PDB file of C-alpha atoms in Angstrom:
ATOM      1  CA  MET A  12     -93.718  35.004  64.990  1.00 43.00           C
ATOM      2  CA  ASP A  13     -96.350  33.623  62.599  1.00 46.00           C
ATOM      3  CA  SER A  14     -96.682  29.852  62.153  1.00 44.00           C
ATOM      4  CA  HIS A  15     -93.416  29.652  59.325  1.00 46.00           C
ATOM      5  CA  GLY A  16     -91.334  31.006  62.104  1.00 46.00           C
ATOM      6  CA  GLN A  17     -91.132  34.496  61.051  1.00 45.00           C
ATOM      7  CA  VAL A  18     -91.532  38.067  62.567  1.00 52.00           C
ATOM      8  CA  GLU A  19     -94.172  39.182  61.496  1.00 61.00           C
ATOM      9  CA  GLN A  20     -94.596  42.576  60.197  1.00 70.00           C
ATOM     10  CA  ARG A  21     -96.343  45.257  62.967  1.00 91.00           C
ATOM     11  CA  VAL A  22     -97.862  48.352  61.600  1.00 96.00           C
ATOM     12  CA  VAL A  23     -99.426  51.044  64.174  1.00 97.00           C
ATOM     13  CA  TRP A  24    -101.148  54.210  63.212  1.00 98.00           C
ATOM     14  CA  CYS A  25    -102.558  57.469  64.427  1.00 98.00           C
ATOM     15  CA  VAL A  26    -104.231  60.576  63.922  1.00 98.00           C
ATOM     16  CA  VAL A  27    -102.093  63.725  65.865  1.00 97.00           C
ATOM     17  CA  ASP A  28    -103.634  67.138  65.709  1.00 96.00           C
ATOM     18  CA  SER A  29    -100.768  70.339  64.412  1.00 96.00           C
ATOM     19  CA  ASP A  30    -100.920  73.390  63.178  1.00 94.00           C
ATOM     20  CA  ILE A  31    -101.580  72.270  59.438  1.00 96.00           C
ATOM     21  CA  GLY A  32    -104.248  69.960  59.983  1.00 96.00           C
ATOM     22  CA  PRO A  33    -104.410  66.294  61.700  1.00 98.00           C
ATOM     23  CA  LEU A  34    -101.038  64.253  59.903  1.00 98.00           C
ATOM     24  CA  LEU A  35    -101.402  60.012  60.567  1.00 98.00           C
ATOM     25  CA  LEU A  36     -98.515  58.450  61.587  1.00 98.00           C
ATOM     26  CA  ALA A  37     -97.347  55.028  61.041  1.00 98.00           C
ATOM     27  CA  ALA A  38     -94.892  53.138  62.701  1.00 98.00           C
ATOM     28  CA  THR A  39     -93.110  49.365  62.379  1.00 97.00           C
ATOM     29  CA  ARG A  40     -90.938  48.015  64.879  1.00 96.00           C
ATOM     30  CA  GLU A  41     -88.222  49.337  62.352  1.00 96.00           C
ATOM     31  CA  GLY A  42     -89.238  52.898  62.950  1.00 97.00           C
ATOM     32  CA  LEU A  43     -91.550  55.356  61.098  1.00 98.00           C
ATOM     33  CA  VAL A  44     -92.674  54.660  58.130  1.00 98.00           C
ATOM     34  CA  SER A  45     -94.859  56.465  57.131  1.00 98.00           C
ATOM     35  CA  VAL A  46     -96.684  60.881  57.721  1.00 98.00           C
ATOM     36  CA  VAL A  47     -99.850  61.121  55.672  1.00 98.00           C
ATOM     37  CA  PHE A  48    -101.452  65.343  55.591  1.00 97.00           C
ATOM     38  CA  HIS A  49    -104.930  66.678  56.236  1.00 97.00           C
ATOM     39  CA  ALA A  50    -105.604  63.095  57.520  1.00 97.00           C
ATOM     40  CA  THR A  51    -109.338  63.464  57.630  1.00 96.00           C
ATOM     41  CA  ASP A  52    -111.534  60.089  57.980  1.00 96.00           C
ATOM     42  CA  ALA A  53    -111.496  59.644  54.326  1.00 97.00           C
ATOM     43  CA  VAL A  54    -107.448  60.365  53.917  1.00 96.00           C
ATOM     44  CA  ARG A  55    -106.843  58.514  56.365  1.00 97.00           C
ATOM     45  CA  ASP A  56    -109.153  55.370  55.289  1.00 97.00           C
ATOM     46  CA  ARG A  57    -107.199  55.649  52.178  1.00 97.00           C
ATOM     47  CA  ALA A  58    -103.570  55.855  53.759  1.00 97.00           C
ATOM     48  CA  VAL A  59    -104.267  52.697  55.882  1.00 98.00           C
ATOM     49  CA  GLU A  60    -105.451  50.683  52.974  1.00 97.00           C
ATOM     50  CA  GLN A  61    -102.483  51.768  50.884  1.00 97.00           C
ATOM     51  CA  LEU A  62    -100.369  50.467  54.110  1.00 97.00           C
ATOM     52  CA  ALA A  63    -101.725  47.107  54.423  1.00 97.00           C
ATOM     53  CA  SER A  64    -101.244  46.702  50.277  1.00 96.00           C
ATOM     54  CA  ARG A  65     -97.621  47.585  50.404  1.00 95.00           C
ATOM     55  CA  LEU A  66     -96.439  46.387  53.873  1.00 95.00           C
ATOM     56  CA  GLY A  67     -98.873  43.276  53.587  1.00 94.00           C
ATOM     57  CA  THR A  68    -100.527  43.593  56.836  1.00 94.00           C
ATOM     58  CA  GLU A  69    -103.586  45.349  58.190  1.00 95.00           C
ATOM     59  CA  PRO A  70    -102.864  48.797  60.022  1.00 97.00           C
ATOM     60  CA  VAL A  71    -103.745  48.529  63.718  1.00 96.00           C
ATOM     61  CA  GLU A  72    -104.814  51.862  65.484  1.00 97.00           C
ATOM     62  CA  ALA A  73    -102.851  52.580  68.354  1.00 96.00           C
ATOM     63  CA  PRO A  74    -102.395  55.579  69.686  1.00 94.00           C
ATOM     64  CA  GLY A  75    -100.965  54.692  72.714  1.00 94.00           C
ATOM     65  CA  SER A  76     -98.316  52.459  71.258  1.00 95.00           C
ATOM     66  CA  PRO A  77     -94.623  52.216  72.356  1.00 94.00           C
ATOM     67  CA  LEU A  78     -93.486  52.411  68.651  1.00 95.00           C
ATOM     68  CA  LEU A  79     -95.711  55.820  68.205  1.00 97.00           C
ATOM     69  CA  ALA A  80     -94.767  57.622  71.352  1.00 97.00           C
ATOM     70  CA  GLU A  81     -91.735  59.322  70.353  1.00 97.00           C
ATOM     71  CA  ALA A  82     -92.767  60.301  66.950  1.00 98.00           C
ATOM     72  CA  ILE A  83     -95.996  61.766  68.516  1.00 98.00           C
ATOM     73  CA  ARG A  84     -93.654  63.547  71.056  1.00 98.00           C
ATOM     74  CA  GLN A  85     -91.392  65.489  68.440  1.00 98.00           C
ATOM     75  CA  VAL A  86     -93.790  65.892  66.262  1.00 98.00           C
ATOM     76  CA  GLY A  87     -95.302  68.040  68.928  1.00 97.00           C
ATOM     77  CA  ALA A  88     -92.341  69.677  69.917  1.00 98.00           C
ATOM     78  CA  TYR A  89     -91.487  70.271  66.251  1.00 98.00           C
ATOM     79  CA  PHE A  90     -95.077  72.234  65.717  1.00 97.00           C
ATOM     80  CA  ALA A  91     -94.950  74.097  69.410  1.00 96.00           C
ATOM     81  CA  GLY A  92     -91.551  75.702  68.202  1.00 95.00           C
ATOM     82  CA  GLU A  93     -89.478  73.898  70.534  1.00 96.00           C
ATOM     83  CA  ARG A  94     -87.834  70.600  68.401  1.00 96.00           C
ATOM     84  CA  ARG A  95     -85.649  72.436  65.071  1.00 96.00           C
ATOM     85  CA  ASP A  96     -84.219  67.971  64.447  1.00 94.00           C
ATOM     86  CA  PHE A  97     -86.236  64.893  64.436  1.00 97.00           C
ATOM     87  CA  ASP A  98     -84.188  61.840  65.805  1.00 96.00           C
ATOM     88  CA  LEU A  99     -86.255  58.946  65.401  1.00 97.00           C
ATOM     89  CA  PRO A 100     -85.647  55.375  63.426  1.00 97.00           C
ATOM     90  CA  LEU A 101     -87.443  55.724  60.291  1.00 97.00           C
ATOM     91  CA  ASP A 102     -88.456  52.675  57.913  1.00 97.00           C
ATOM     92  CA  TRP A 103     -87.191  53.130  54.484  1.00 97.00           C
ATOM     93  CA  SER A 104     -89.142  50.692  53.047  1.00 96.00           C
ATOM     94  CA  LEU A 105     -91.880  52.360  51.373  1.00 97.00           C
ATOM     95  CA  ILE A 106     -89.644  53.764  48.630  1.00 96.00           C
ATOM     96  CA  SER A 107     -86.367  52.831  47.058  1.00 96.00           C
ATOM     97  CA  GLY A 108     -83.555  54.180  44.374  1.00 96.00           C
ATOM     98  CA  PHE A 109     -82.715  57.501  43.783  1.00 97.00           C
ATOM     99  CA  ASN A 110     -86.127  58.605  45.491  1.00 97.00           C
ATOM    100  CA  ARG A 111     -84.365  56.718  48.831  1.00 97.00           C
ATOM    101  CA  GLU A 112     -81.309  58.717  47.693  1.00 97.00           C
ATOM    102  CA  VAL A 113     -82.484  62.132  47.386  1.00 97.00           C
ATOM    103  CA  LEU A 114     -84.424  61.942  50.552  1.00 97.00           C
ATOM    104  CA  ARG A 115     -82.246  60.733  52.413  1.00 97.00           C
ATOM    105  CA  GLU A 116     -79.473  63.522  51.038  1.00 97.00           C
ATOM    106  CA  LEU A 117     -82.106  66.210  51.992  1.00 97.00           C
ATOM    107  CA  ALA A 118     -82.640  64.931  55.277  1.00 96.00           C
ATOM    108  CA  SER A 119     -79.374  64.286  56.720  1.00 96.00           C
ATOM    109  CA  THR A 120     -78.116  67.366  54.593  1.00 96.00           C
ATOM    110  CA  VAL A 121     -80.855  69.964  54.772  1.00 97.00           C
ATOM    111  CA  PRO A 122     -81.035  71.719  58.511  1.00 97.00           C
ATOM    112  CA  TYR A 123     -83.953  73.474  59.289  1.00 97.00           C
ATOM    113  CA  GLY A 124     -84.517  77.057  58.684  1.00 95.00           C
ATOM    114  CA  THR A 125     -82.150  76.610  55.093  1.00 96.00           C
ATOM    115  CA  VAL A 126     -83.817  75.920  51.680  1.00 95.00           C
ATOM    116  CA  VAL A 127     -81.902  73.538  48.547  1.00 96.00           C
ATOM    117  CA  GLY A 128     -82.790  74.370  45.238  1.00 95.00           C
ATOM    118  CA  TYR A 129     -84.442  70.734  43.592  1.00 96.00           C
ATOM    119  CA  GLY A 130     -81.520  71.381  41.334  1.00 95.00           C
ATOM    120  CA  ASP A 131     -78.806  71.611  43.713  1.00 96.00           C
ATOM    121  CA  LEU A 132     -79.739  68.600  45.598  1.00 97.00           C
ATOM    122  CA  ALA A 133     -80.358  66.373  42.828  1.00 97.00           C
ATOM    123  CA  GLY A 134     -76.082  67.877  42.010  1.00 96.00           C
ATOM    124  CA  ARG A 135     -75.529  66.319  45.867  1.00 96.00           C
ATOM    125  CA  VAL A 136     -76.789  62.874  44.667  1.00 96.00           C
ATOM    126  CA  GLY A 137     -74.606  62.768  41.780  1.00 96.00           C
ATOM    127  CA  GLN A 138     -77.035  63.535  39.224  1.00 95.00           C
ATOM    128  CA  PRO A 139     -76.779  67.272  38.786  1.00 93.00           C
ATOM    129  CA  GLY A 140     -79.426  66.874  35.769  1.00 94.00           C
ATOM    130  CA  ALA A 141     -82.468  65.741  37.493  1.00 95.00           C
ATOM    131  CA  ALA A 142     -83.847  68.418  39.172  1.00 94.00           C
ATOM    132  CA  GLN A 143     -87.608  66.952  38.443  1.00 94.00           C
ATOM    133  CA  ALA A 144     -86.798  63.602  39.877  1.00 96.00           C
ATOM    134  CA  VAL A 145     -85.891  65.275  42.074  1.00 96.00           C
ATOM    135  CA  GLY A 146     -89.377  67.049  42.340  1.00 94.00           C
ATOM    136  CA  MET A 147     -90.820  64.131  41.712  1.00 95.00           C
ATOM    137  CA  ALA A 148     -88.952  61.975  44.508  1.00 96.00           C
ATOM    138  CA  MET A 149     -90.263  64.792  46.854  1.00 96.00           C
ATOM    139  CA  GLY A 150     -93.605  63.989  45.810  1.00 94.00           C
ATOM    140  CA  SER A 151     -93.230  60.346  46.987  1.00 95.00           C
ATOM    141  CA  ASN A 152     -91.724  61.209  50.016  1.00 97.00           C
ATOM    142  CA  PRO A 153     -93.358  58.543  52.816  1.00 98.00           C
ATOM    143  CA  LEU A 154     -92.497  60.901  55.679  1.00 98.00           C
ATOM    144  CA  PRO A 155     -93.198  64.303  54.606  1.00 97.00           C
ATOM    145  CA  VAL A 156     -92.328  66.925  57.889  1.00 97.00           C
ATOM    146  CA  VAL A 157     -89.820  64.215  59.229  1.00 98.00           C
ATOM    147  CA  VAL A 158     -87.770  64.135  56.442  1.00 98.00           C
ATOM    148  CA  PRO A 159     -87.776  68.068  55.058  1.00 97.00           C
ATOM    149  CA  CYS A 160     -89.179  68.265  51.279  1.00 96.00           C
ATOM    150  CA  HIS A 161     -90.779  71.453  52.457  1.00 96.00           C
ATOM    151  CA  ARG A 162     -87.088  72.297  52.437  1.00 96.00           C
ATOM    152  CA  VAL A 163     -86.753  71.806  48.639  1.00 96.00           C
ATOM    153  CA  VAL A 164     -87.540  74.767  46.488  1.00 94.00           C
ATOM    154  CA  GLU A 165     -87.426  76.870  43.381  1.00 92.00           C
ATOM    155  CA  SER A 166     -84.196  77.709  41.751  1.00 84.00           C
ATOM    156  CA  GLY A 167     -85.370  81.393  40.426  1.00 83.00           C
ATOM    157  CA  GLY A 168     -87.214  81.664  44.316  1.00 81.00           C
ATOM    158  CA  GLY A 169     -90.307  79.731  43.781  1.00 87.00           C
ATOM    159  CA  ILE A 170     -91.610  78.171  46.194  1.00 90.00           C
ATOM    160  CA  GLY A 171     -92.391  74.952  43.935  1.00 89.00           C
ATOM    161  CA  GLY A 172     -94.705  72.401  44.902  1.00 88.00           C
ATOM    162  CA  PHE A 173     -95.613  70.177  47.543  1.00 92.00           C
ATOM    163  CA  GLY A 174     -97.838  66.755  48.341  1.00 89.00           C
ATOM    164  CA  GLY A 175     -99.557  68.385  51.250  1.00 92.00           C
ATOM    165  CA  GLY A 176    -100.583  71.841  49.203  1.00 93.00           C
ATOM    166  CA  LEU A 177     -98.510  74.831  48.920  1.00 93.00           C
ATOM    167  CA  GLU A 178    -100.472  76.575  52.100  1.00 93.00           C
ATOM    168  CA  THR A 179     -99.052  74.222  54.216  1.00 95.00           C
ATOM    169  CA  LYS A 180     -95.325  74.576  52.933  1.00 95.00           C
ATOM    170  CA  ARG A 181     -95.645  77.617  53.373  1.00 93.00           C
ATOM    171  CA  LYS A 182     -96.768  77.069  56.207  1.00 94.00           C
ATOM    172  CA  LEU A 183     -93.931  74.575  57.629  1.00 96.00           C
ATOM    173  CA  LEU A 184     -91.097  77.278  55.970  1.00 95.00           C
ATOM    174  CA  ALA A 185     -92.460  80.402  58.244  1.00 94.00           C
ATOM    175  CA  LEU A 186     -92.750  78.113  61.235  1.00 95.00           C
ATOM    176  CA  GLU A 187     -89.160  76.975  60.297  1.00 96.00           C
ATOM    177  CA  GLY A 188     -88.454  80.813  59.785  1.00 93.00           C
ATOM    178  CA  VAL A 189     -87.773  81.213  56.485  1.00 92.00           C
ATOM    179  CA  LEU A 190     -90.653  83.092  55.359  1.00 85.00           C
ATOM    180  CA  PRO A 191     -92.838  85.554  57.223  1.00 80.00           C
ATOM    181  CA  GLU A 192     -95.836  84.561  59.149  1.00 68.00           C
ATOM    182  CA  PRO A 193     -98.916  84.957  56.909  1.00 63.00           C
ATOM    183  CA  LEU A 194    -100.928  88.134  57.494  1.00 57.00           C
ATOM    184  CA  PHE A 195    -103.851  87.066  58.170  1.00 49.00           C
TER     185      PHE A 195
END
């Protein structure tokens, strides 16, 4: 508790290796709050600064934290092909409104090995004309991989965009059997 009797927000983070490169995982007492692709030193430092600014507390590097242990285990199992679904508490505090609604719908209704179109997902949240807004929601997803924005594709068969880069999206979809593995 702080000097005013309030519970202090605690944010812990670590970087884990994955088949798509280093991922920064950050968690609060509420749950996993952030996953960041390509967590090289510069990306990691920028992500930690943004978390501090958005959450109002300095994140602490703590790879052994109990707050991160299950997320680390499940992410590792996912990339090892041993896990299809994430069962983690999530802290949704970095996203709100329409974007949160769309991401929750995605997380609960688009299973491993399947894809959904931007427009289809917009329709599922009662906004059938909001395909572009769904794209923006995917781009603002603070929990990629765990909240599977890589499963959202263009209705015409195109792969669509991706905050982690198209090669990362292709690798995630190949891991889930949606796309063939690249030949080289």
